[in-house]
PDB file of C-alpha atoms in Angstrom:
ATOM      1  CA  CYS A   1      13.803  31.608 -26.458  1.00 39.00           C
ATOM      2  CA  ILE A   2      15.004  31.845 -22.869  1.00 40.00           C
ATOM      3  CA  LEU A   3      16.276  28.664 -21.263  1.00 48.00           C
ATOM      4  CA  GLU A   4      15.927  28.261 -17.516  1.00 58.00           C
ATOM      5  CA  ARG A   5      17.605  25.422 -15.655  1.00 58.00           C
ATOM      6  CA  ILE A   6      15.063  23.250 -13.900  1.00 62.00           C
ATOM      7  CA  SER A   7      15.694  23.358 -10.171  1.00 54.00           C
ATOM      8  CA  MET A   8      14.764  20.957  -7.405  1.00 50.00           C
ATOM      9  CA  SER A   9      14.495  23.863  -4.972  1.00 41.00           C
ATOM     10  CA  GLU A  10      11.162  24.208  -3.209  1.00 35.00           C
ATOM     11  CA  ASN A  11      11.380  27.975  -3.851  1.00 32.00           C
ATOM     12  CA  ILE A  12      11.437  27.629  -7.617  1.00 33.00           C
ATOM     13  CA  LYS A  13       8.819  29.610  -9.511  1.00 35.00           C
ATOM     14  CA  TRP A  14       8.028  27.279 -12.378  1.00 37.00           C
ATOM     15  CA  PRO A  15       8.314  29.047 -15.722  1.00 40.00           C
ATOM     16  CA  GLY A  16       5.141  29.470 -17.696  1.00 37.00           C
ATOM     17  CA  PRO A  17       5.824  31.844 -20.597  1.00 33.00           C
ATOM     18  CA  ALA A  18       3.029  32.770 -22.956  1.00 32.00           C
ATOM     19  CA  GLY A  19       2.590  30.038 -25.502  1.00 38.00           C
ATOM     20  CA  LEU A  20       4.112  27.232 -23.423  1.00 42.00           C
ATOM     21  CA  ILE A  21       0.708  25.678 -22.747  1.00 43.00           C
ATOM     22  CA  PRO A  22      -2.041  26.380 -25.288  1.00 47.00           C
ATOM     23  CA  VAL A  23      -5.479  27.632 -24.330  1.00 46.00           C
ATOM     24  CA  THR A  24      -7.745  24.589 -24.006  1.00 55.00           C
ATOM     25  CA  SER A  25     -11.143  23.631 -22.649  1.00 56.00           C
ATOM     26  CA  GLY A  26     -10.114  21.319 -19.805  1.00 61.00           C
ATOM     27  CA  LYS A  27     -11.211  18.096 -21.533  1.00 68.00           C
ATOM     28  CA  PRO A  28      -9.159  14.908 -20.972  1.00 62.00           C
ATOM     29  CA  GLU A  29      -7.636  15.095 -24.439  1.00 66.00           C
ATOM     30  CA  ASP A  30      -6.445  18.629 -23.640  1.00 74.00           C
ATOM     31  CA  ALA A  31      -4.576  17.387 -20.584  1.00 75.00           C
ATOM     32  CA  ASN A  32      -2.493  15.254 -22.897  1.00 79.00           C
ATOM     33  CA  VAL A  33      -1.727  18.322 -25.015  1.00 88.00           C
ATOM     34  CA  HIS A  34      -0.437  19.995 -21.844  1.00 87.00           C
ATOM     35  CA  ASN A  35       1.637  16.927 -20.950  1.00 89.00           C
ATOM     36  CA  ARG A  36       3.127  16.573 -24.420  1.00 92.00           C
ATOM     37  CA  ASN A  37       3.861  20.279 -24.683  1.00 94.00           C
ATOM     38  CA  TYR A  38       5.535  20.393 -21.269  1.00 95.00           C
ATOM     39  CA  LEU A  39       7.630  17.288 -21.952  1.00 95.00           C
ATOM     40  CA  ASP A  40       8.790  18.639 -25.303  1.00 96.00           C
ATOM     41  CA  ASN A  41       9.798  21.965 -23.780  1.00 96.00           C
ATOM     42  CA  ILE A  42      12.261  20.278 -21.420  1.00 97.00           C
ATOM     43  CA  LEU A  43      15.698  20.341 -23.061  1.00 97.00           C
ATOM     44  CA  VAL A  44      18.837  18.423 -22.125  1.00 97.00           C
ATOM     45  CA  GLU A  45      22.482  19.464 -21.970  1.00 97.00           C
ATOM     46  CA  MET A  46      25.205  17.023 -23.013  1.00 98.00           C
ATOM     47  CA  ARG A  47      27.888  15.560 -20.697  1.00 98.00           C
ATOM     48  CA  ALA A  48      29.622  13.015 -22.902  1.00 97.00           C
ATOM     49  CA  ILE A  49      33.146  12.842 -21.477  1.00 98.00           C
ATOM     50  CA  ASP A  50      33.615   9.821 -19.165  1.00 97.00           C
ATOM     51  CA  SER A  51      30.182   8.485 -20.135  1.00 97.00           C
ATOM     52  CA  ILE A  52      29.761   4.701 -20.114  1.00 97.00           C
ATOM     53  CA  LEU A  53      27.124   2.161 -21.091  1.00 98.00           C
ATOM     54  CA  PRO A  54      24.497   2.581 -18.348  1.00 98.00           C
ATOM     55  CA  ASP A  55      22.990  -0.071 -16.111  1.00 98.00           C
ATOM     56  CA  LYS A  56      19.198   0.212 -16.365  1.00 98.00           C
ATOM     57  CA  HIS A  57      18.358  -2.306 -13.614  1.00 98.00           C
ATOM     58  CA  LYS A  58      16.089  -0.855 -10.943  1.00 98.00           C
ATOM     59  CA  LYS A  59      14.864  -2.108  -7.572  1.00 98.00           C
ATOM     60  CA  ILE A  60      11.170  -1.467  -6.970  1.00 98.00           C
ATOM     61  CA  PHE A  61       9.596  -2.630  -3.716  1.00 98.00           C
ATOM     62  CA  GLY A  62      12.913  -4.372  -3.052  1.00 97.00           C
ATOM     63  CA  ILE A  63      12.741  -6.480  -6.229  1.00 98.00           C
ATOM     64  CA  GLU A  64      15.207  -5.972  -9.067  1.00 98.00           C
ATOM     65  CA  PHE A  65      13.786  -5.348 -12.527  1.00 98.00           C
ATOM     66  CA  ASP A  66      15.598  -4.894 -15.829  1.00 98.00           C
ATOM     67  CA  SER A  67      14.309  -1.357 -16.387  1.00 98.00           C
ATOM     68  CA  PRO A  68      12.558   1.519 -14.586  1.00 98.00           C
ATOM     69  CA  ILE A  69       9.978   1.517 -17.389  1.00 98.00           C
ATOM     70  CA  MET A  70       6.834  -0.292 -16.220  1.00 98.00           C
ATOM     71  CA  MET A  71       3.531  -1.525 -17.616  1.00 97.00           C
ATOM     72  CA  PRO A  72       0.386   0.574 -16.937  1.00 96.00           C
ATOM     73  CA  ALA A  73      -2.632  -0.069 -14.724  1.00 96.00           C
ATOM     74  CA  PHE A  74      -4.989  -0.692 -17.647  1.00 94.00           C
ATOM     75  CA  SER A  75      -8.579  -1.794 -17.042  1.00 92.00           C
ATOM     76  CA  HIS A  76     -11.239  -3.594 -19.089  1.00 85.00           C
ATOM     77  CA  LEU A  77      -9.062  -4.214 -22.157  1.00 84.00           C
ATOM     78  CA  ASN A  78     -10.055  -7.862 -22.312  1.00 75.00           C
ATOM     79  CA  LYS A  79     -13.332  -6.659 -23.797  1.00 73.00           C
ATOM     80  CA  VAL A  80     -11.542  -5.605 -27.015  1.00 72.00           C
ATOM     81  CA  GLY A  81      -9.380  -8.661 -27.606  1.00 64.00           C
ATOM     82  CA  THR A  82      -9.095 -10.093 -31.137  1.00 63.00           C
ATOM     83  CA  ASP A  83      -7.907 -13.423 -32.518  1.00 76.00           C
ATOM     84  CA  GLY A  84      -8.480 -15.034 -29.134  1.00 77.00           C
ATOM     85  CA  LYS A  85      -5.881 -12.810 -27.472  1.00 87.00           C
ATOM     86  CA  LYS A  86      -6.746 -10.896 -24.308  1.00 92.00           C
ATOM     87  CA  PRO A  87      -4.816  -7.601 -24.140  1.00 95.00           C
ATOM     88  CA  MET A  88      -4.573  -7.698 -20.330  1.00 95.00           C
ATOM     89  CA  LEU A  89      -2.854 -11.074 -20.579  1.00 96.00           C
ATOM     90  CA  GLU A  90      -0.705  -9.999 -23.519  1.00 96.00           C
ATOM     91  CA  TYR A  91       0.922  -7.076 -21.773  1.00 97.00           C
ATOM     92  CA  ALA A  92       1.385  -9.191 -18.627  1.00 98.00           C
ATOM     93  CA  LYS A  93       3.279 -11.680 -20.809  1.00 98.00           C
ATOM     94  CA  ALA A  94       5.392  -8.820 -22.140  1.00 98.00           C
ATOM     95  CA  ALA A  95       6.125  -7.635 -18.601  1.00 98.00           C
ATOM     96  CA  LYS A  96       7.274 -11.117 -17.636  1.00 98.00           C
ATOM     97  CA  ALA A  97       9.449 -11.507 -20.741  1.00 98.00           C
ATOM     98  CA  LEU A  98      11.035  -8.088 -20.211  1.00 98.00           C
ATOM     99  CA  ASN A  99      11.343  -8.504 -16.423  1.00 98.00           C
ATOM    100  CA  ILE A 100       9.548  -5.227 -15.732  1.00 98.00           C
ATOM    101  CA  LEU A 101       6.815  -4.455 -13.203  1.00 98.00           C
ATOM    102  CA  ASN A 102       3.223  -5.094 -14.298  1.00 98.00           C
ATOM    103  CA  TRP A 103       0.244  -3.057 -13.092  1.00 98.00           C
ATOM    104  CA  VAL A 104      -3.448  -3.947 -13.301  1.00 98.00           C
ATOM    105  CA  GLY A 105      -6.419  -1.629 -12.865  1.00 97.00           C
ATOM    106  CA  MET A 106     -10.101  -2.403 -12.324  1.00 95.00           C
ATOM    107  CA  GLU A 107     -10.705  -6.065 -13.156  1.00 95.00           C
ATOM    108  CA  PRO A 108     -12.969  -8.685 -11.553  1.00 95.00           C
ATOM    109  CA  ASP A 109     -11.186 -11.182  -9.330  1.00 97.00           C
ATOM    110  CA  ASP A 110     -11.331 -14.081 -11.777  1.00 96.00           C
ATOM    111  CA  GLU A 111      -9.714 -12.023 -14.532  1.00 95.00           C
ATOM    112  CA  PHE A 112      -7.153 -10.585 -12.128  1.00 97.00           C
ATOM    113  CA  LYS A 113      -6.151 -14.128 -11.183  1.00 98.00           C
ATOM    114  CA  GLU A 114      -5.852 -15.053 -14.850  1.00 96.00           C
ATOM    115  CA  ILE A 115      -3.469 -12.116 -15.293  1.00 97.00           C
ATOM    116  CA  THR A 116      -1.315 -12.916 -12.266  1.00 98.00           C
ATOM    117  CA  ASP A 117      -1.119 -16.571 -13.316  1.00 98.00           C
ATOM    118  CA  ILE A 118       1.055 -15.340 -16.208  1.00 98.00           C
ATOM    119  CA  GLY A 119       3.810 -14.912 -13.635  1.00 98.00           C
ATOM    120  CA  ALA A 120       4.765 -11.250 -14.001  1.00 98.00           C
ATOM    121  CA  LYS A 121       5.388  -9.325 -10.790  1.00 98.00           C
ATOM    122  CA  THR A 122       2.123  -7.396 -10.447  1.00 98.00           C
ATOM    123  CA  VAL A 123       0.571  -4.450  -8.586  1.00 98.00           C
ATOM    124  CA  ARG A 124      -3.219  -4.250  -8.273  1.00 98.00           C
ATOM    125  CA  ILE A 125      -4.812  -0.791  -8.256  1.00 98.00           C
ATOM    126  CA  ILE A 126      -8.332  -0.707  -6.808  1.00 98.00           C
ATOM    127  CA  LYS A 127     -11.016   1.914  -7.345  1.00 97.00           C
ATOM    128  CA  PRO A 128     -12.282   3.953  -4.341  1.00 98.00           C
ATOM    129  CA  PHE A 129     -15.503   2.009  -3.980  1.00 98.00           C
ATOM    130  CA  ALA A 130     -18.115   3.554  -1.701  1.00 98.00           C
ATOM    131  CA  ASP A 131     -18.528   0.072  -0.225  1.00 98.00           C
ATOM    132  CA  HIS A 132     -15.219  -0.357   1.565  1.00 98.00           C
ATOM    133  CA  ASP A 133     -15.792  -4.087   1.927  1.00 98.00           C
ATOM    134  CA  ILE A 134     -15.095  -4.412  -1.805  1.00 98.00           C
ATOM    135  CA  ILE A 135     -11.760  -2.685  -1.333  1.00 98.00           C
ATOM    136  CA  PHE A 136     -10.726  -4.966   1.528  1.00 98.00           C
ATOM    137  CA  GLU A 137     -11.877  -8.042  -0.402  1.00 98.00           C
ATOM    138  CA  GLN A 138      -9.870  -7.032  -3.468  1.00 98.00           C
ATOM    139  CA  ILE A 139      -6.787  -6.335  -1.385  1.00 98.00           C
ATOM    140  CA  GLU A 140      -7.040  -9.770   0.194  1.00 98.00           C
ATOM    141  CA  PHE A 141      -7.612 -11.480  -3.152  1.00 98.00           C
ATOM    142  CA  ALA A 142      -4.644  -9.678  -4.712  1.00 98.00           C
ATOM    143  CA  LYS A 143      -2.420 -10.944  -1.904  1.00 98.00           C
ATOM    144  CA  LYS A 144      -3.655 -14.512  -2.432  1.00 98.00           C
ATOM    145  CA  CYS A 145      -2.744 -14.150  -6.116  1.00 98.00           C
ATOM    146  CA  GLY A 146       0.797 -13.083  -5.230  1.00 98.00           C
ATOM    147  CA  ALA A 147       0.578  -9.336  -5.929  1.00 98.00           C
ATOM    148  CA  ILE A 148       3.725  -7.612  -4.691  1.00 98.00           C
ATOM    149  CA  ALA A 149       1.792  -4.405  -3.900  1.00 98.00           C
ATOM    150  CA  VAL A 150      -1.733  -3.016  -3.958  1.00 98.00           C
ATOM    151  CA  GLY A 151      -3.095   0.490  -4.150  1.00 98.00           C
ATOM    152  CA  ILE A 152      -6.057   2.750  -4.777  1.00 98.00           C
ATOM    153  CA  ASP A 153      -6.974   5.397  -7.346  1.00 97.00           C
ATOM    154  CA  ILE A 154      -7.334   8.447  -5.110  1.00 97.00           C
ATOM    155  CA  ASP A 155      -8.223  10.561  -8.158  1.00 94.00           C
ATOM    156  CA  HIS A 156     -11.283   8.534  -9.161  1.00 92.00           C
ATOM    157  CA  VAL A 157     -13.602  10.031  -6.555  1.00 94.00           C
ATOM    158  CA  PRO A 158     -15.475  12.789  -8.482  1.00 95.00           C
ATOM    159  CA  GLY A 159     -17.605  12.174 -11.529  1.00 94.00           C
ATOM    160  CA  THR A 160     -18.221  14.640 -14.328  1.00 93.00           C
ATOM    161  CA  ASP A 161     -21.667  15.420 -12.871  1.00 95.00           C
ATOM    162  CA  GLY A 162     -20.089  16.907  -9.760  1.00 95.00           C
ATOM    163  CA  LYS A 163     -21.105  13.932  -7.625  1.00 97.00           C
ATOM    164  CA  TYR A 164     -19.224  10.807  -6.631  1.00 97.00           C
ATOM    165  CA  ASP A 165     -18.263   8.805  -9.690  1.00 96.00           C
ATOM    166  CA  ILE A 166     -19.940   5.587 -10.785  1.00 95.00           C
ATOM    167  CA  VAL A 167     -17.810   3.019 -12.647  1.00 93.00           C
ATOM    168  CA  ASP A 168     -19.440   0.018 -14.330  1.00 92.00           C
ATOM    169  CA  GLY A 169     -22.543   0.734 -12.250  1.00 94.00           C
ATOM    170  CA  ILE A 170     -20.600   0.649  -8.968  1.00 96.00           C
ATOM    171  CA  PRO A 171     -20.649   3.818  -6.805  1.00 97.00           C
ATOM    172  CA  MET A 172     -17.347   5.405  -5.819  1.00 98.00           C
ATOM    173  CA  GLY A 173     -16.775   7.332  -2.598  1.00 98.00           C
ATOM    174  CA  PRO A 174     -14.267   9.585  -0.829  1.00 97.00           C
ATOM    175  CA  VAL A 175     -10.762   8.550   0.227  1.00 98.00           C
ATOM    176  CA  THR A 176      -9.856  10.047   3.605  1.00 98.00           C
ATOM    177  CA  GLN A 177      -6.550   9.814   5.419  1.00 98.00           C
ATOM    178  CA  SER A 178      -8.145   7.453   7.910  1.00 98.00           C
ATOM    179  CA  ASP A 179      -9.385   5.295   5.023  1.00 98.00           C
ATOM    180  CA  LEU A 180      -5.890   5.120   3.551  1.00 98.00           C
ATOM    181  CA  ALA A 181      -4.439   4.270   6.944  1.00 98.00           C
ATOM    182  CA  GLU A 182      -6.881   1.351   7.265  1.00 98.00           C
ATOM    183  CA  TYR A 183      -6.044   0.045   3.792  1.00 98.00           C
ATOM    184  CA  VAL A 184      -2.306   0.274   4.469  1.00 98.00           C
ATOM    185  CA  LYS A 185      -2.660  -1.542   7.790  1.00 98.00           C
ATOM    186  CA  PHE A 186      -4.869  -4.235   6.299  1.00 98.00           C
ATOM    187  CA  ALA A 187      -2.691  -4.846   3.233  1.00 98.00           C
ATOM    188  CA  LYS A 188       0.543  -5.703   5.059  1.00 97.00           C
ATOM    189  CA  ILE A 189       2.294  -5.442   1.678  1.00 98.00           C
ATOM    190  CA  PRO A 190       3.403  -2.185  -0.013  1.00 98.00           C
ATOM    191  CA  PHE A 191       0.469   0.144  -0.598  1.00 98.00           C
ATOM    192  CA  VAL A 192       0.324   2.736  -3.391  1.00 98.00           C
ATOM    193  CA  ALA A 193      -1.686   5.963  -3.664  1.00 98.00           C
ATOM    194  CA  LYS A 194      -2.237   6.488  -7.386  1.00 98.00           C
ATOM    195  CA  GLY A 195      -3.330   9.833  -8.799  1.00 97.00           C
ATOM    196  CA  VAL A 196      -1.246  12.210  -6.674  1.00 98.00           C
ATOM    197  CA  LEU A 197      -0.877  15.668  -8.219  1.00 97.00           C
ATOM    198  CA  SER A 198       0.103  17.848  -5.260  1.00 97.00           C
ATOM    199  CA  VAL A 199       2.626  18.011  -2.452  1.00 98.00           C
ATOM    200  CA  GLN A 200      -0.278  18.012   0.004  1.00 98.00           C
ATOM    201  CA  ASP A 201      -1.635  14.637  -1.134  1.00 98.00           C
ATOM    202  CA  ALA A 202       1.869  13.195  -1.342  1.00 98.00           C
ATOM    203  CA  ILE A 203       2.578  14.125   2.268  1.00 98.00           C
ATOM    204  CA  LYS A 204      -0.785  12.737   3.430  1.00 98.00           C
ATOM    205  CA  ALA A 205      -0.068   9.446   1.652  1.00 98.00           C
ATOM    206  CA  LYS A 206       3.326   9.171   3.306  1.00 97.00           C
ATOM    207  CA  LYS A 207       1.917  10.132   6.718  1.00 97.00           C
ATOM    208  CA  VAL A 208      -0.518   7.191   6.736  1.00 97.00           C
ATOM    209  CA  GLY A 209       2.132   4.695   5.673  1.00 97.00           C
ATOM    210  CA  CYS A 210       1.858   4.369   1.883  1.00 98.00           C
ATOM    211  CA  SER A 211       5.027   2.849   0.446  1.00 98.00           C
ATOM    212  CA  ALA A 212       4.731   4.666  -2.866  1.00 98.00           C
ATOM    213  CA  ILE A 213       2.714   7.128  -4.896  1.00 98.00           C
ATOM    214  CA  VAL A 214       1.984   7.499  -8.600  1.00 98.00           C
ATOM    215  CA  VAL A 215       2.169  11.130  -9.719  1.00 98.00           C
ATOM    216  CA  SER A 216      -0.612  11.238 -12.268  1.00 96.00           C
ATOM    217  CA  HIS A 217      -3.900  12.804 -13.298  1.00 92.00           C
ATOM    218  CA  HIS A 218      -5.230   9.553 -14.748  1.00 88.00           C
ATOM    219  CA  HIS A 219      -5.182  10.692 -18.376  1.00 82.00           C
ATOM    220  CA  GLY A 220      -6.852  14.004 -17.650  1.00 83.00           C
ATOM    221  CA  ARG A 221      -9.487  13.268 -15.014  1.00 88.00           C
ATOM    222  CA  ILE A 222      -9.086  16.738 -13.483  1.00 91.00           C
ATOM    223  CA  PRO A 223     -10.020  19.593 -15.824  1.00 90.00           C
ATOM    224  CA  PHE A 224      -7.007  21.827 -16.535  1.00 90.00           C
ATOM    225  CA  GLY A 225      -4.760  19.494 -14.539  1.00 92.00           C
ATOM    226  CA  ILE A 226      -1.090  20.392 -14.525  1.00 93.00           C
ATOM    227  CA  PRO A 227       1.395  18.020 -16.173  1.00 94.00           C
ATOM    228  CA  PRO A 228       2.678  15.493 -13.619  1.00 95.00           C
ATOM    229  CA  LEU A 229       6.287  16.431 -14.386  1.00 96.00           C
ATOM    230  CA  MET A 230       5.556  20.030 -13.420  1.00 96.00           C
ATOM    231  CA  ILE A 231       4.783  19.066  -9.801  1.00 96.00           C
ATOM    232  CA  LEU A 232       7.123  16.069  -9.580  1.00 97.00           C
ATOM    233  CA  PRO A 233      10.256  17.946  -8.366  1.00 96.00           C
ATOM    234  CA  ARG A 234       8.313  19.596  -5.544  1.00 96.00           C
ATOM    235  CA  ILE A 235       6.901  16.254  -4.472  1.00 97.00           C
ATOM    236  CA  LYS A 236      10.353  14.660  -4.603  1.00 96.00           C
ATOM    237  CA  GLU A 237      11.779  17.442  -2.470  1.00 95.00           C
ATOM    238  CA  ALA A 238       8.981  17.061   0.075  1.00 95.00           C
ATOM    239  CA  LEU A 239       9.051  13.273   0.380  1.00 93.00           C
ATOM    240  CA  LYS A 240      12.746  12.397   0.232  1.00 82.00           C
ATOM    241  CA  GLU A 241      12.499   8.731   1.279  1.00 84.00           C
ATOM    242  CA  MET A 242       9.575   7.252  -0.643  1.00 93.00           C
ATOM    243  CA  GLU A 243       9.144   5.490  -3.964  1.00 98.00           C
ATOM    244  CA  ILE A 244       7.667   7.844  -6.540  1.00 98.00           C
ATOM    245  CA  PHE A 245       6.281   6.692  -9.871  1.00 98.00           C
ATOM    246  CA  VAL A 246       4.927   8.757 -12.765  1.00 97.00           C
ATOM    247  CA  ASP A 247       2.595   8.191 -15.689  1.00 94.00           C
ATOM    248  CA  CYS A 248       0.679  10.234 -18.314  1.00 91.00           C
ATOM    249  CA  SER A 249       2.053  10.743 -21.843  1.00 89.00           C
ATOM    250  CA  MET A 250       5.167   8.624 -21.382  1.00 94.00           C
ATOM    251  CA  ASP A 251       5.694   7.622 -25.012  1.00 95.00           C
ATOM    252  CA  THR A 252       9.470   7.420 -25.523  1.00 97.00           C
ATOM    253  CA  GLY A 253      12.577   6.573 -23.565  1.00 98.00           C
ATOM    254  CA  TYR A 254      13.403  10.273 -23.736  1.00 98.00           C
ATOM    255  CA  ASP A 255      10.159  11.064 -21.886  1.00 97.00           C
ATOM    256  CA  ALA A 256      11.062   8.434 -19.305  1.00 97.00           C
ATOM    257  CA  TYR A 257      14.529   9.957 -18.917  1.00 98.00           C
ATOM    258  CA  LYS A 258      13.070  13.384 -18.129  1.00 98.00           C
ATOM    259  CA  ALA A 259      10.720  11.943 -15.523  1.00 97.00           C
ATOM    260  CA  LEU A 260      13.527   9.953 -13.912  1.00 98.00           C
ATOM    261  CA  ALA A 261      15.849  12.972 -13.902  1.00 98.00           C
ATOM    262  CA  LEU A 262      13.138  15.031 -12.187  1.00 97.00           C
ATOM    263  CA  GLY A 263      12.820  12.559  -9.349  1.00 96.00           C
ATOM    264  CA  ALA A 264      10.725   9.572 -10.404  1.00 98.00           C
ATOM    265  CA  ASP A 265      11.961   6.131  -9.401  1.00 98.00           C
ATOM    266  CA  ALA A 266      10.125   4.505 -12.301  1.00 98.00           C
ATOM    267  CA  VAL A 267       7.584   5.393 -15.000  1.00 98.00           C
ATOM    268  CA  SER A 268       4.546   3.651 -16.471  1.00 97.00           C
ATOM    269  CA  VAL A 269       3.852   3.751 -20.189  1.00 96.00           C
ATOM    270  CA  GLY A 270       0.158   3.358 -20.985  1.00 92.00           C
ATOM    271  CA  ARG A 271      -1.291   4.736 -24.188  1.00 90.00           C
ATOM    272  CA  GLY A 272       2.215   4.639 -25.648  1.00 92.00           C
ATOM    273  CA  ILE A 273       1.923   0.844 -25.890  1.00 95.00           C
ATOM    274  CA  LEU A 274      -1.784   0.703 -26.677  1.00 94.00           C
ATOM    275  CA  PRO A 275      -1.661   0.620 -30.506  1.00 93.00           C
ATOM    276  CA  GLN A 276       0.977  -2.125 -30.538  1.00 94.00           C
ATOM    277  CA  LEU A 277      -0.796  -4.026 -27.775  1.00 94.00           C
ATOM    278  CA  LEU A 278      -4.151  -4.076 -29.538  1.00 92.00           C
ATOM    279  CA  LYS A 279      -2.668  -4.903 -32.944  1.00 92.00           C
ATOM    280  CA  TYR A 280       0.194  -7.276 -32.135  1.00 93.00           C
ATOM    281  CA  GLY A 281      -0.239  -8.292 -28.497  1.00 94.00           C
ATOM    282  CA  GLU A 282       2.815  -9.356 -26.506  1.00 96.00           C
ATOM    283  CA  SER A 283       5.305  -8.989 -29.357  1.00 97.00           C
ATOM    284  CA  GLY A 284       4.172  -5.434 -30.121  1.00 97.00           C
ATOM    285  CA  VAL A 285       4.553  -4.386 -26.497  1.00 98.00           C
ATOM    286  CA  ILE A 286       8.005  -5.968 -26.257  1.00 98.00           C
ATOM    287  CA  GLU A 287       9.108  -4.142 -29.408  1.00 98.00           C
ATOM    288  CA  LYS A 288       7.833  -0.801 -28.067  1.00 98.00           C
ATOM    289  CA  ILE A 289       9.416  -1.178 -24.634  1.00 98.00           C
ATOM    290  CA  ASN A 290      12.724  -2.345 -26.118  1.00 98.00           C
ATOM    291  CA  LYS A 291      12.781   0.800 -28.255  1.00 98.00           C
ATOM    292  CA  MET A 292      12.047   2.948 -25.216  1.00 98.00           C
ATOM    293  CA  ASN A 293      14.855   1.250 -23.313  1.00 98.00           C
ATOM    294  CA  GLU A 294      17.231   1.986 -26.184  1.00 98.00           C
ATOM    295  CA  GLU A 295      16.227   5.661 -26.137  1.00 98.00           C
ATOM    296  CA  LEU A 296      16.595   5.794 -22.349  1.00 98.00           C
ATOM    297  CA  SER A 297      20.071   4.269 -22.552  1.00 98.00           C
ATOM    298  CA  GLU A 298      21.048   6.674 -25.340  1.00 98.00           C
ATOM    299  CA  LEU A 299      20.119   9.774 -23.340  1.00 98.00           C
ATOM    300  CA  MET A 300      21.717   8.379 -20.182  1.00 98.00           C
ATOM    301  CA  MET A 301      24.979   8.008 -22.136  1.00 98.00           C
ATOM    302  CA  TYR A 302      24.713  11.515 -23.572  1.00 98.00           C
ATOM    303  CA  THR A 303      24.434  12.926 -20.045  1.00 98.00           C
ATOM    304  CA  GLY A 304      26.914  10.742 -18.160  1.00 98.00           C
ATOM    305  CA  ILE A 305      24.320   8.832 -16.124  1.00 98.00           C
ATOM    306  CA  LYS A 306      25.825   5.465 -15.240  1.00 98.00           C
ATOM    307  CA  ASP A 307      22.816   3.812 -13.581  1.00 98.00           C
ATOM    308  CA  THR A 308      19.253   4.393 -12.426  1.00 98.00           C
ATOM    309  CA  ASP A 309      20.395   5.779  -9.073  1.00 96.00           C
ATOM    310  CA  SER A 310      22.475   8.546 -10.665  1.00 97.00           C
ATOM    311  CA  PHE A 311      19.951  10.764 -12.450  1.00 98.00           C
ATOM    312  CA  ASP A 312      20.659  14.479 -12.160  1.00 96.00           C
ATOM    313  CA  ALA A 313      18.026  17.167 -12.748  1.00 97.00           C
ATOM    314  CA  SER A 314      20.696  19.803 -13.366  1.00 97.00           C
ATOM    315  CA  VAL A 315      21.032  18.614 -16.981  1.00 97.00           C
ATOM    316  CA  LEU A 316      17.473  19.755 -17.708  1.00 97.00           C
ATOM    317  CA  TYR A 317      16.297  23.163 -18.891  1.00 97.00           C
ATOM    318  CA  ILE A 318      12.847  24.425 -19.774  1.00 92.00           C
ATOM    319  CA  LYS A 319      12.449  26.842 -22.644  1.00 85.00           C
TER     320      LYS A 319
END
């Protein structure tokens, strides 16, 4: 096969040879096929001479964590807890033990407080409720609970019926630039736009004052959505000074390495921890993340990356 070095240039024509992405129907599960296929087609050259044991510490929102691998913004998992264990609390405990950033999705205030009482540094992601008062109330409550950042799912606006989505019986609505600007101003702590999958949305988020974005399609919400890593370099080139996070199909430390090399500041692992989380709770998540950190360190050493500020996309090729 032909290998083409992945470039950060805005003029790059991203390779898409026949067979790279299989023909699919646009369902959410197909998006994960696209993600997995794209990740696995990114290859890495070796730069072993002068390589040293890397430092994986990473500052996010000005706070130092032990790794750029983060917890996901899961929602509603407390409904499937067994043996008296609540999964949302279990992965928060793992985040605290590992000193990595915790994220929480759609949860009622009382359960969100229960999660933050664990003590992990936490970001709350809020749905784009049609009733904006709910959004402002949840921002304020998150701050009272000590959240270090808040944000909104910008990709949770449409439903599969072609109308605004409804989640748990609650209507969603649009997210305009003026809406985002109001949320940012009201929050007074770092604000995150989650579900960015274009340079256009990334620039709009930065323009209204968002501190960070999550490059993501929310596990396939958009039919035929491109893999987040495909658009990530273009977004990185366009934004320059802004924290950029990535999720979707991050399952190994090698996946995390590729995302970090392409411009992400940190990555969230979601369904990659789900089996261990539901079966073993905190200990299963810790075991999974420790393995991912080992894999990340291994590939950093193979490519001469000394710390999390030194990633270099020129080691990557796409076949």
